[in-house]
PDB file of C-alpha atoms in Angstrom:
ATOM      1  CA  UNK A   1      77.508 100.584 123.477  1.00 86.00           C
ATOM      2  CA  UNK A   2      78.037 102.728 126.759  1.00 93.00           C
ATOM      3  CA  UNK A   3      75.551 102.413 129.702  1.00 95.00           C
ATOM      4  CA  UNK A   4      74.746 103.354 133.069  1.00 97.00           C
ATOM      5  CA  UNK A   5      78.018 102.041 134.766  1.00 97.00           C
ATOM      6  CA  UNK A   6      80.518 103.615 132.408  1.00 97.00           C
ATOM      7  CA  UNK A   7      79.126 106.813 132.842  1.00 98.00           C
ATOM      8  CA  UNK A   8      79.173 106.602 137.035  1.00 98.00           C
ATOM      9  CA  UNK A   9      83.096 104.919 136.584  1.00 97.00           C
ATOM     10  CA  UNK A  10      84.087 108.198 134.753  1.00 98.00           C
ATOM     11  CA  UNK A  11      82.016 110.671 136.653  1.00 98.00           C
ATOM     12  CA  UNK A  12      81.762 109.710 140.226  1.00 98.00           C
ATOM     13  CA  UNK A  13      84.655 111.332 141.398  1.00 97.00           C
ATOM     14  CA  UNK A  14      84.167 114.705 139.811  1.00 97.00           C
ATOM     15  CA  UNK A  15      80.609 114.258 141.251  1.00 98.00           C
ATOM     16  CA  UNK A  16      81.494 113.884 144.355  1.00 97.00           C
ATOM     17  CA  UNK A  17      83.891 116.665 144.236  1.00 96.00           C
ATOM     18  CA  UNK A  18      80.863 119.248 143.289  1.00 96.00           C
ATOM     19  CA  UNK A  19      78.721 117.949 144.658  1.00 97.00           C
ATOM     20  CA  UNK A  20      77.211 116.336 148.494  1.00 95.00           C
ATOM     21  CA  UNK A  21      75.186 113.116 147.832  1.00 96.00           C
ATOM     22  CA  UNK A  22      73.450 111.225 150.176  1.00 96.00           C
ATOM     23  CA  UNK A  23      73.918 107.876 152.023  1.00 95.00           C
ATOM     24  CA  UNK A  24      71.565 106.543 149.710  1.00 96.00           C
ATOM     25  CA  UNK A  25      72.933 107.536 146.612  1.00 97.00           C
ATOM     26  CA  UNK A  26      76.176 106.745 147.206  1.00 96.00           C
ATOM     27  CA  UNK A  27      75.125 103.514 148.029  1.00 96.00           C
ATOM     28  CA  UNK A  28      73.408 103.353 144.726  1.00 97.00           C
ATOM     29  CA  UNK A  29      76.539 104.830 142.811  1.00 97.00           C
ATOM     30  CA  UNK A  30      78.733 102.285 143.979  1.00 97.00           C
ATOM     31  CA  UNK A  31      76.806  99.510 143.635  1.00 97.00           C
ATOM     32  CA  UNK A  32      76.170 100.248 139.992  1.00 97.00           C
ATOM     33  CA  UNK A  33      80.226 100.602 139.688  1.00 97.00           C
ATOM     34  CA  UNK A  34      80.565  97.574 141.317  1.00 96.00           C
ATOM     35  CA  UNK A  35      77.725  95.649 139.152  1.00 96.00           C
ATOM     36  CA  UNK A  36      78.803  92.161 137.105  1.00 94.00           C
ATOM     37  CA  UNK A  37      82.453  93.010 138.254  1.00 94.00           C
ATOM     38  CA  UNK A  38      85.246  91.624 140.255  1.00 90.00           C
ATOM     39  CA  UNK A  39      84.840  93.780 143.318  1.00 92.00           C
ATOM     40  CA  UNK A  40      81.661  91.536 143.825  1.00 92.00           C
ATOM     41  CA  UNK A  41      83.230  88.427 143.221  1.00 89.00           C
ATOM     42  CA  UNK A  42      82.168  85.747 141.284  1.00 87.00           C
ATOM     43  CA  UNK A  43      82.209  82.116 139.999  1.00 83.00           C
ATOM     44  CA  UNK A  44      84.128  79.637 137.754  1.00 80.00           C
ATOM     45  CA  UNK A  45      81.849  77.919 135.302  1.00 80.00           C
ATOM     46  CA  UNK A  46      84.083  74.962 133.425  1.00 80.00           C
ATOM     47  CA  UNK A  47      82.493  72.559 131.233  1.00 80.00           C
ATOM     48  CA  UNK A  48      83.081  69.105 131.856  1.00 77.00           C
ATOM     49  CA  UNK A  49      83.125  67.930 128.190  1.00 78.00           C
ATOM     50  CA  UNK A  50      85.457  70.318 126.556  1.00 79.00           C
ATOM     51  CA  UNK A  51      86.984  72.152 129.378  1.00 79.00           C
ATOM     52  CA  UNK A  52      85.445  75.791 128.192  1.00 81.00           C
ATOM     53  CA  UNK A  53      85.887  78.004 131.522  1.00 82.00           C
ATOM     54  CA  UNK A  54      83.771  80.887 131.816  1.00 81.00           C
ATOM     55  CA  UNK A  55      83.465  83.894 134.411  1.00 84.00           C
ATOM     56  CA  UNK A  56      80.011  84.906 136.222  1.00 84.00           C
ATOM     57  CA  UNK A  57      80.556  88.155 138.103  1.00 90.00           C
ATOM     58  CA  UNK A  58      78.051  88.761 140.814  1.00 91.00           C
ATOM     59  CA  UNK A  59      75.405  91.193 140.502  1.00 92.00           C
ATOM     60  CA  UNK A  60      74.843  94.402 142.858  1.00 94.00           C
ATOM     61  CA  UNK A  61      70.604  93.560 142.842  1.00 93.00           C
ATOM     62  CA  UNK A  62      70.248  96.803 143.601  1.00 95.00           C
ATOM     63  CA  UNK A  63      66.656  97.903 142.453  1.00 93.00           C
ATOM     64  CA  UNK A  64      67.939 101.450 140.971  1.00 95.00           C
ATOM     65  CA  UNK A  65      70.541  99.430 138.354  1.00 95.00           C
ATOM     66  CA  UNK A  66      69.312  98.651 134.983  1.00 91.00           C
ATOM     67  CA  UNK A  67      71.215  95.262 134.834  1.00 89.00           C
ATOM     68  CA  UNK A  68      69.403  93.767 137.581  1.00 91.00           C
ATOM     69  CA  UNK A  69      65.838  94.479 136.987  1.00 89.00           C
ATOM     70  CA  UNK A  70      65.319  91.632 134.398  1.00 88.00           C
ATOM     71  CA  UNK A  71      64.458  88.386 136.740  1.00 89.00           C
ATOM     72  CA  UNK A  72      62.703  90.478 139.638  1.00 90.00           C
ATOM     73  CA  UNK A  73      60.086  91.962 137.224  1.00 90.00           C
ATOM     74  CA  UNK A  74      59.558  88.501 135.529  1.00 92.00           C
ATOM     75  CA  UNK A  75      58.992  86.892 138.987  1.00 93.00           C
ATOM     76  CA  UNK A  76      56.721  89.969 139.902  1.00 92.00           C
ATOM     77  CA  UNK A  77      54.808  89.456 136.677  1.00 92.00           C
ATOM     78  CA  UNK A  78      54.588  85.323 137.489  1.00 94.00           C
ATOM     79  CA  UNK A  79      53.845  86.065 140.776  1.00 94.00           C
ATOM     80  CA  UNK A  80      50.333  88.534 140.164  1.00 93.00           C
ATOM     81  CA  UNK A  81      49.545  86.201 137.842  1.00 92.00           C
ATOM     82  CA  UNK A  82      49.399  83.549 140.037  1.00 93.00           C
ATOM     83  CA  UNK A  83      46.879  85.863 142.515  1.00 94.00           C
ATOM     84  CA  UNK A  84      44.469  87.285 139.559  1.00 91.00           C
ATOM     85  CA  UNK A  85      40.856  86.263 140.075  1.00 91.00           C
ATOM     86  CA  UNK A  86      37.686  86.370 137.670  1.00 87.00           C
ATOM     87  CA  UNK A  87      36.564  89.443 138.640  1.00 86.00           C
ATOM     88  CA  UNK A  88      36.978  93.106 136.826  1.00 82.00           C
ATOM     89  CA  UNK A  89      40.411  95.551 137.549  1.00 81.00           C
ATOM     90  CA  UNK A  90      40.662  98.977 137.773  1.00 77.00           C
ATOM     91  CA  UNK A  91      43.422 101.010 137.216  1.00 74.00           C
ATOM     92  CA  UNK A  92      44.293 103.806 139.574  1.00 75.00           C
ATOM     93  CA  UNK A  93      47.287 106.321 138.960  1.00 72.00           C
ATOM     94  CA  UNK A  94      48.889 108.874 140.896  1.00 67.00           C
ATOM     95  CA  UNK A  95      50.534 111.472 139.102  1.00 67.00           C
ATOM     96  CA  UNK A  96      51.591 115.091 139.513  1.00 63.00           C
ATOM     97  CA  UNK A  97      50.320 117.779 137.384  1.00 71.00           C
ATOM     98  CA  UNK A  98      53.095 119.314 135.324  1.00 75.00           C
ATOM     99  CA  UNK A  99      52.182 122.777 137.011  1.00 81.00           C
ATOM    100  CA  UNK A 100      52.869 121.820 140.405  1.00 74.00           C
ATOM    101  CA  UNK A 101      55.741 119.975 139.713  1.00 74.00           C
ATOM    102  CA  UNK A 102      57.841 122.489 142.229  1.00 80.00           C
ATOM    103  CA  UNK A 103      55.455 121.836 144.746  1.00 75.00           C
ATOM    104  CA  UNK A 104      55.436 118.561 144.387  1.00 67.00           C
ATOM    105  CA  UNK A 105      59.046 118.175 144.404  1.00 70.00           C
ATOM    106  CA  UNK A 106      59.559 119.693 147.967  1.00 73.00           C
ATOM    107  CA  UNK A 107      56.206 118.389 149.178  1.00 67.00           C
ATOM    108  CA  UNK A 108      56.086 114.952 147.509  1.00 60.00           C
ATOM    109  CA  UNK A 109      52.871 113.565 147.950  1.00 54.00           C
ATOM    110  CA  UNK A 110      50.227 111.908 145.302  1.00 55.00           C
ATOM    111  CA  UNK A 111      47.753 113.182 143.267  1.00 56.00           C
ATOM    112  CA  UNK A 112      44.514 110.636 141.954  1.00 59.00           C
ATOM    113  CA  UNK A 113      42.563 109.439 139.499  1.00 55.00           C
ATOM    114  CA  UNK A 114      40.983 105.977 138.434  1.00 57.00           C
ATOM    115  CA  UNK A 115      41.425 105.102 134.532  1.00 61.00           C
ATOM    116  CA  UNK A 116      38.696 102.689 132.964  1.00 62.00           C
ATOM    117  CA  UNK A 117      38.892  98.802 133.512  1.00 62.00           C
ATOM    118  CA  UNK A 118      41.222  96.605 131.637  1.00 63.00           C
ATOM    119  CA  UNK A 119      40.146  94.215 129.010  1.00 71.00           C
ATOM    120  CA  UNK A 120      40.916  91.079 131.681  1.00 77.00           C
ATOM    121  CA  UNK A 121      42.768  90.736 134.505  1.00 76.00           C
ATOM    122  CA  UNK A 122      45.684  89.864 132.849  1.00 81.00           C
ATOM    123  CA  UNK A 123      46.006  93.248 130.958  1.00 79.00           C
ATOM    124  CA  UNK A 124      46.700  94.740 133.888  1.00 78.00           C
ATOM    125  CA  UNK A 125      49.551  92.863 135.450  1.00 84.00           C
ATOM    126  CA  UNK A 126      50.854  92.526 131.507  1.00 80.00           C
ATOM    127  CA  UNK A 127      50.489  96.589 131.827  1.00 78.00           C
ATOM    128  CA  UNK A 128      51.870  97.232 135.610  1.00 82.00           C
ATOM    129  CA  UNK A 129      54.970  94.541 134.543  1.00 80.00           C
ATOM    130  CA  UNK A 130      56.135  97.378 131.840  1.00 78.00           C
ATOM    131  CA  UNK A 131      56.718  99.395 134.735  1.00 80.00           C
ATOM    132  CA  UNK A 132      57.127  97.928 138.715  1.00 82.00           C
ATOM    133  CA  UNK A 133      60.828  97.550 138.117  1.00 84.00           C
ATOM    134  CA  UNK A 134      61.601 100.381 135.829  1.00 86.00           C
ATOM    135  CA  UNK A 135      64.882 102.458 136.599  1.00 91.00           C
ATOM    136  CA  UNK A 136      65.574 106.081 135.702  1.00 92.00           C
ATOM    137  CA  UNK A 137      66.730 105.009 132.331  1.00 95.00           C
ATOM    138  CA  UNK A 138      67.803 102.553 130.911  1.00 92.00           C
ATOM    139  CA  UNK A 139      71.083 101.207 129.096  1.00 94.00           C
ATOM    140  CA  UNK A 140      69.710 101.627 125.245  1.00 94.00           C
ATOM    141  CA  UNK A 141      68.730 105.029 125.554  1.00 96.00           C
ATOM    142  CA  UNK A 142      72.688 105.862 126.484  1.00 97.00           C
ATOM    143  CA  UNK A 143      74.166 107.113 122.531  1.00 97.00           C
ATOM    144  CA  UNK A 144      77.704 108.709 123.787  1.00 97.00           C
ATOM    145  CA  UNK A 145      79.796 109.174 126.349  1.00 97.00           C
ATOM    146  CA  UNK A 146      82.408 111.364 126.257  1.00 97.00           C
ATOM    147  CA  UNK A 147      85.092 112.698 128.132  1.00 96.00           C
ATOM    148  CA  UNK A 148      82.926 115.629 129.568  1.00 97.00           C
ATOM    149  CA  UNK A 149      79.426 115.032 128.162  1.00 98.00           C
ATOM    150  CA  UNK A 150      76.440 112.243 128.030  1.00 98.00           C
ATOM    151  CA  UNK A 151      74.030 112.131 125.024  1.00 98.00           C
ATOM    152  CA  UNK A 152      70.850 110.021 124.796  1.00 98.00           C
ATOM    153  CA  UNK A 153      67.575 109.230 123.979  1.00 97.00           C
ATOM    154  CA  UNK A 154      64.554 110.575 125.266  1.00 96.00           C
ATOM    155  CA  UNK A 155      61.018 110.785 124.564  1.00 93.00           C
ATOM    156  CA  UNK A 156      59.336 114.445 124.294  1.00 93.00           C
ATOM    157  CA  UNK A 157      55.964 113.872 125.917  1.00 84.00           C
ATOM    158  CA  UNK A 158      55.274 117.693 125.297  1.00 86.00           C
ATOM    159  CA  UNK A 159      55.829 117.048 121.307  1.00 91.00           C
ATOM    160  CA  UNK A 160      53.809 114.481 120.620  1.00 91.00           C
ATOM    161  CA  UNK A 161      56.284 112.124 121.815  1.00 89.00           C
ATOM    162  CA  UNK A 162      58.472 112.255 119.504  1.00 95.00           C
ATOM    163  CA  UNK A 163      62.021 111.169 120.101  1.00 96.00           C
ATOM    164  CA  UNK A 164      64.973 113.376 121.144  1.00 97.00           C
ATOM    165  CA  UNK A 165      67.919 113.792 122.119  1.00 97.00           C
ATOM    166  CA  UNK A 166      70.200 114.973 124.599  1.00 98.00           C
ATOM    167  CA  UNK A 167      73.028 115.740 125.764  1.00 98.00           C
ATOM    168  CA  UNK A 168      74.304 116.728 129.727  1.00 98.00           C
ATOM    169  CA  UNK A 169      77.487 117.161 131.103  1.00 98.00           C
ATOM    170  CA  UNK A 170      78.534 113.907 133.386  1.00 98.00           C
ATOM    171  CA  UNK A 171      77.914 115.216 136.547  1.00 98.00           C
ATOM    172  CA  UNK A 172      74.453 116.768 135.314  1.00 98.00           C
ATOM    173  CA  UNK A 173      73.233 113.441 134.271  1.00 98.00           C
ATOM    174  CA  UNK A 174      74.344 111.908 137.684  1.00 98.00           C
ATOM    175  CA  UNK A 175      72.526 114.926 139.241  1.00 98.00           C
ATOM    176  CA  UNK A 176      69.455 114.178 137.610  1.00 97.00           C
ATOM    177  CA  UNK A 177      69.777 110.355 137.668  1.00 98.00           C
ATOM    178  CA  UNK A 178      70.314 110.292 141.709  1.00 97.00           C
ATOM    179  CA  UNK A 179      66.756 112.400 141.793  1.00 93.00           C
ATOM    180  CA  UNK A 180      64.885 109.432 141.331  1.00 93.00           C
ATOM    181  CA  UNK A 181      67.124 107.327 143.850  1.00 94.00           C
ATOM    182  CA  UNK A 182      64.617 105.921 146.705  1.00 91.00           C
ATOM    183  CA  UNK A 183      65.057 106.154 150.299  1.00 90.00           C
ATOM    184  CA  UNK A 184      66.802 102.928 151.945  1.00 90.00           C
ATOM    185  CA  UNK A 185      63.963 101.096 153.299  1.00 90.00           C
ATOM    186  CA  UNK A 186      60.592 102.810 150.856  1.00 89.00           C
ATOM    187  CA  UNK A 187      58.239 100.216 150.117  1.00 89.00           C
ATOM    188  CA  UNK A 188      57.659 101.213 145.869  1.00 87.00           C
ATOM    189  CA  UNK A 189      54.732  98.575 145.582  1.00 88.00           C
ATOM    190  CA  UNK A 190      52.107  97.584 148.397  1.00 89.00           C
ATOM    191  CA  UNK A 191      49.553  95.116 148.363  1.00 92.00           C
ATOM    192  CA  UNK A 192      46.317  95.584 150.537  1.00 92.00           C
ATOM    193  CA  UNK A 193      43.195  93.377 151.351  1.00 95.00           C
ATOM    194  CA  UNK A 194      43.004  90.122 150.353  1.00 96.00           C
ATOM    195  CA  UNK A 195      46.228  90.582 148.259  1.00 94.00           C
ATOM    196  CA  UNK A 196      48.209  91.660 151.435  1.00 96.00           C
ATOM    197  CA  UNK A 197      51.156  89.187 152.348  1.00 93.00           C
ATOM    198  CA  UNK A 198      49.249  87.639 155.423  1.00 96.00           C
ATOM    199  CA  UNK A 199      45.950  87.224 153.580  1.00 97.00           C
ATOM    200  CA  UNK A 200      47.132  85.695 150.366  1.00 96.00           C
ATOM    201  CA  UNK A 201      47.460  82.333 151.748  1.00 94.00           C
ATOM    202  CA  UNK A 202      43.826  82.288 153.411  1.00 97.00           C
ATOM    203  CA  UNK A 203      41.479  84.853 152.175  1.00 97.00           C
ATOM    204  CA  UNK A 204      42.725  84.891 148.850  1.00 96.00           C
ATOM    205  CA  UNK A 205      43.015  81.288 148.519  1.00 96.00           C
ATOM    206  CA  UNK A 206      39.406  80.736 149.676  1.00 97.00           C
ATOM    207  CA  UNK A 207      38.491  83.263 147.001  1.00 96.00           C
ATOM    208  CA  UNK A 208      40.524  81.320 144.421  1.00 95.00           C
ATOM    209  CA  UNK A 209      38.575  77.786 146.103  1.00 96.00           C
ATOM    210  CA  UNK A 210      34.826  79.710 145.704  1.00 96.00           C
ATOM    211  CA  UNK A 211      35.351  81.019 141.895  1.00 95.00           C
ATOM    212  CA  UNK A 212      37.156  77.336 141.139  1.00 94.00           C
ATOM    213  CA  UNK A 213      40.256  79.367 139.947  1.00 93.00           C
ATOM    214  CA  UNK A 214      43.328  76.804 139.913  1.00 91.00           C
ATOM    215  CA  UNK A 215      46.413  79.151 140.600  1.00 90.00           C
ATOM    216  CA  UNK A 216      49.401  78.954 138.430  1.00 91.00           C
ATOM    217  CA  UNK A 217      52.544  78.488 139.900  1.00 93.00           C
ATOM    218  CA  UNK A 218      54.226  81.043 141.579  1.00 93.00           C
ATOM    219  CA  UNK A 219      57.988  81.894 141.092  1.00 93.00           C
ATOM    220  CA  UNK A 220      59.111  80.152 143.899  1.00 92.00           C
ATOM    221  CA  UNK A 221      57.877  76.973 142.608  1.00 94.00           C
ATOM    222  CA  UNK A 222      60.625  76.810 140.144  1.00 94.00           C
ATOM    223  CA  UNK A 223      64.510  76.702 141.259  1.00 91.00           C
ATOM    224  CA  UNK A 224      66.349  79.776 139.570  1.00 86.00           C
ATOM    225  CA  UNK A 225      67.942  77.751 137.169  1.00 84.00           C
ATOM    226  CA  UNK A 226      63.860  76.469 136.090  1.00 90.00           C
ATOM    227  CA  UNK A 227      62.612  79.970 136.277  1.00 92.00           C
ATOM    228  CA  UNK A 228      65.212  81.353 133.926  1.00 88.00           C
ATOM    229  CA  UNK A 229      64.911  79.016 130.923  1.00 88.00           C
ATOM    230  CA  UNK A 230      60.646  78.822 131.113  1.00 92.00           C
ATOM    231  CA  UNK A 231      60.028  82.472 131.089  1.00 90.00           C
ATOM    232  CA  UNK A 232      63.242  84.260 130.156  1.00 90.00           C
ATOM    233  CA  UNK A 233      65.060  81.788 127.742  1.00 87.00           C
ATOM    234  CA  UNK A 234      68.051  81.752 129.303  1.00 84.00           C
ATOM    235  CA  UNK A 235      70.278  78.649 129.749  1.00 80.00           C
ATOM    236  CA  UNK A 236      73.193  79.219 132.095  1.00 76.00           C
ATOM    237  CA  UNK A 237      74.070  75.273 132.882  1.00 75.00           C
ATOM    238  CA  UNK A 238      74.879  75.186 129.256  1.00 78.00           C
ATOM    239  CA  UNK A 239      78.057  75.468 127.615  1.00 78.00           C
ATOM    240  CA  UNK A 240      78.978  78.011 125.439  1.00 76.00           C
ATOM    241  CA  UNK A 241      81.233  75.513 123.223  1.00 80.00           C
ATOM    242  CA  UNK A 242      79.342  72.589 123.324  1.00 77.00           C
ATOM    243  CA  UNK A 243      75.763  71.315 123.928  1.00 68.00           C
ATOM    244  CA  UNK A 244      76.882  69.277 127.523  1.00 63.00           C
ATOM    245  CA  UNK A 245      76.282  70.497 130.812  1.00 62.00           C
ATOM    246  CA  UNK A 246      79.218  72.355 132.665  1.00 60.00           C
ATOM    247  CA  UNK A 247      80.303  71.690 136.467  1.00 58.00           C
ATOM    248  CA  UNK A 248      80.213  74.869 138.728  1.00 54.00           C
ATOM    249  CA  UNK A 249      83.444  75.570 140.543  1.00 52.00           C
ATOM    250  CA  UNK A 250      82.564  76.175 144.407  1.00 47.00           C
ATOM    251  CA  UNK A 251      85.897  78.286 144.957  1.00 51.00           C
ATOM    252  CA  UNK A 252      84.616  82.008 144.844  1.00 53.00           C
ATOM    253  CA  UNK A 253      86.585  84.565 142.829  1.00 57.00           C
ATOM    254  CA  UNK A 254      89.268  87.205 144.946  1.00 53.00           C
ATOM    255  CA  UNK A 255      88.044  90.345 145.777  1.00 55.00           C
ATOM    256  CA  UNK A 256      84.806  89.425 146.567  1.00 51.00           C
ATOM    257  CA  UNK A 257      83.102  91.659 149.124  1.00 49.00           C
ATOM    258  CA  UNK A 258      79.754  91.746 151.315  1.00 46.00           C
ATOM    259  CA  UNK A 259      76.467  92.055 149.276  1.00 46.00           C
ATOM    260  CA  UNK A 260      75.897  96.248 148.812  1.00 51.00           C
ATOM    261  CA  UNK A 261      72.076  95.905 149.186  1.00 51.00           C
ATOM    262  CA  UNK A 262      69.383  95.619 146.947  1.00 53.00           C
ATOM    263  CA  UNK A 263      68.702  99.581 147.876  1.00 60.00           C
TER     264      UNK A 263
END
């Protein structure tokens, strides 16, 4: 199936040709490029029973690609959990009214209201997770991809939600993609009061201590290789072949170069 990176590896240059992106988004086109390939290097894993060698390619961790979103909203969703107390949640949103959407656009600022309370506190970080690490779109809405055009999948909020589709040239779809590409250094989630960084590990805890709330674990409890098979069922020390335990090869692939930035 074609996805985000096939699309910017056949358009970028006529993209760039038409158009004048920003720092930012070519950052965030060339990371996605660059994503799970050689040009980020990579590892040798070989199995020490049967010999099977298999290539890990690093990732960009860029927070606009699709391919890299996976762990960071599973530790975000471990993570609130770990902070929720017995108390009742409200859930505020900030939208833009389709009307003033021009407005908006060159004048972006946030609009308010407060939806009712969630069932428990865990039906709201269960909600929020769906979307804290979301991306413009994502890989399975992709259809086609074409030597001119890009079809997919889209939901029509305006028609009762059904689903649609649609098709852009390559350079439109970039276009429209690169609108929703954040500013190098925009903080997308904040936490205030007693969820704050600095106040988690006093006020919050005391909290937690009053209302005899025993925390679960946070993410960084677990090493990466823990965190992955609890709460995403993946098993990377295992061997494709055979049930044993491969040895990681410390020499790093060629072509490696510096991390791109999590942008």
């Amino acid at each position: 199936m074609p996805n985000l990176q096939d699309i910017f590896v056949r358009f970028f240059e006529d993209y760039c040709q038409t158009h004048n992106p920003s720092y930012d988004q070519y950052k965030v086109m060339n990371a996605l490029m660059a994503c799970r390939t050689s040009k980020l290097g990579g590892h040798h894993n070989v199995c020490t029973n049967c010999g099977e060698t298999s290539i890990a390619y690093n990732s960009c961790r860029n927070r606009h690609c699709p391919l890299c979103q996976s762990f960071k909203r599973e530790k975000w969703r471990v993570d609130r959990n770990s902070e929720l107390l017995n108390v009742h949640y409200f859930h505020v949103v900030f939208t833009v009214p389709e009307e003033l959407n021009p407005i908006f656009f060159a004048n972006q600022a946030f609009v308010v209201y407060t939806k009712e309370n969630f069932d428990s506190p865990t039906h709201v970080v269960n909600y929020l997770w769906q979307y804290t690490h979301r991306v413009a779109i994502s890989n399975h809405r992709i259809l086609k991809v074409t030597d001119d055009h890009v079809t997919f999948r889209y939901k029509d909020n305006k028609d009762s939600g059904k689903t649609k589709q649609m098709t852009l040239t390559g350079t439109e779809f970039i276009r429209r993609f690169l609108m929703h590409v954040l500013p190098s250094g925009f903080v997308k989630i904040r936490h205030y009061g007693i969820l704050a960084a600095r106040n988690r590990p006093t006020k919050l805890a005391h909290c937690q201590r009053i209302m005899k709330i025993i925390p679960s674990k946070k993410s960084s409890d677990y090493t990466a290789l823990e965190f992955l098979v609890k709460f995403m069922r993946l098993d990377f020390s295992r061997c494709s072949k055979c049930p044993l335990e491969p040895s990681n090869c410390d020499t790093v692939m060629q072509e490696a170069t510096p991390h791109i930035g999590a942008g």
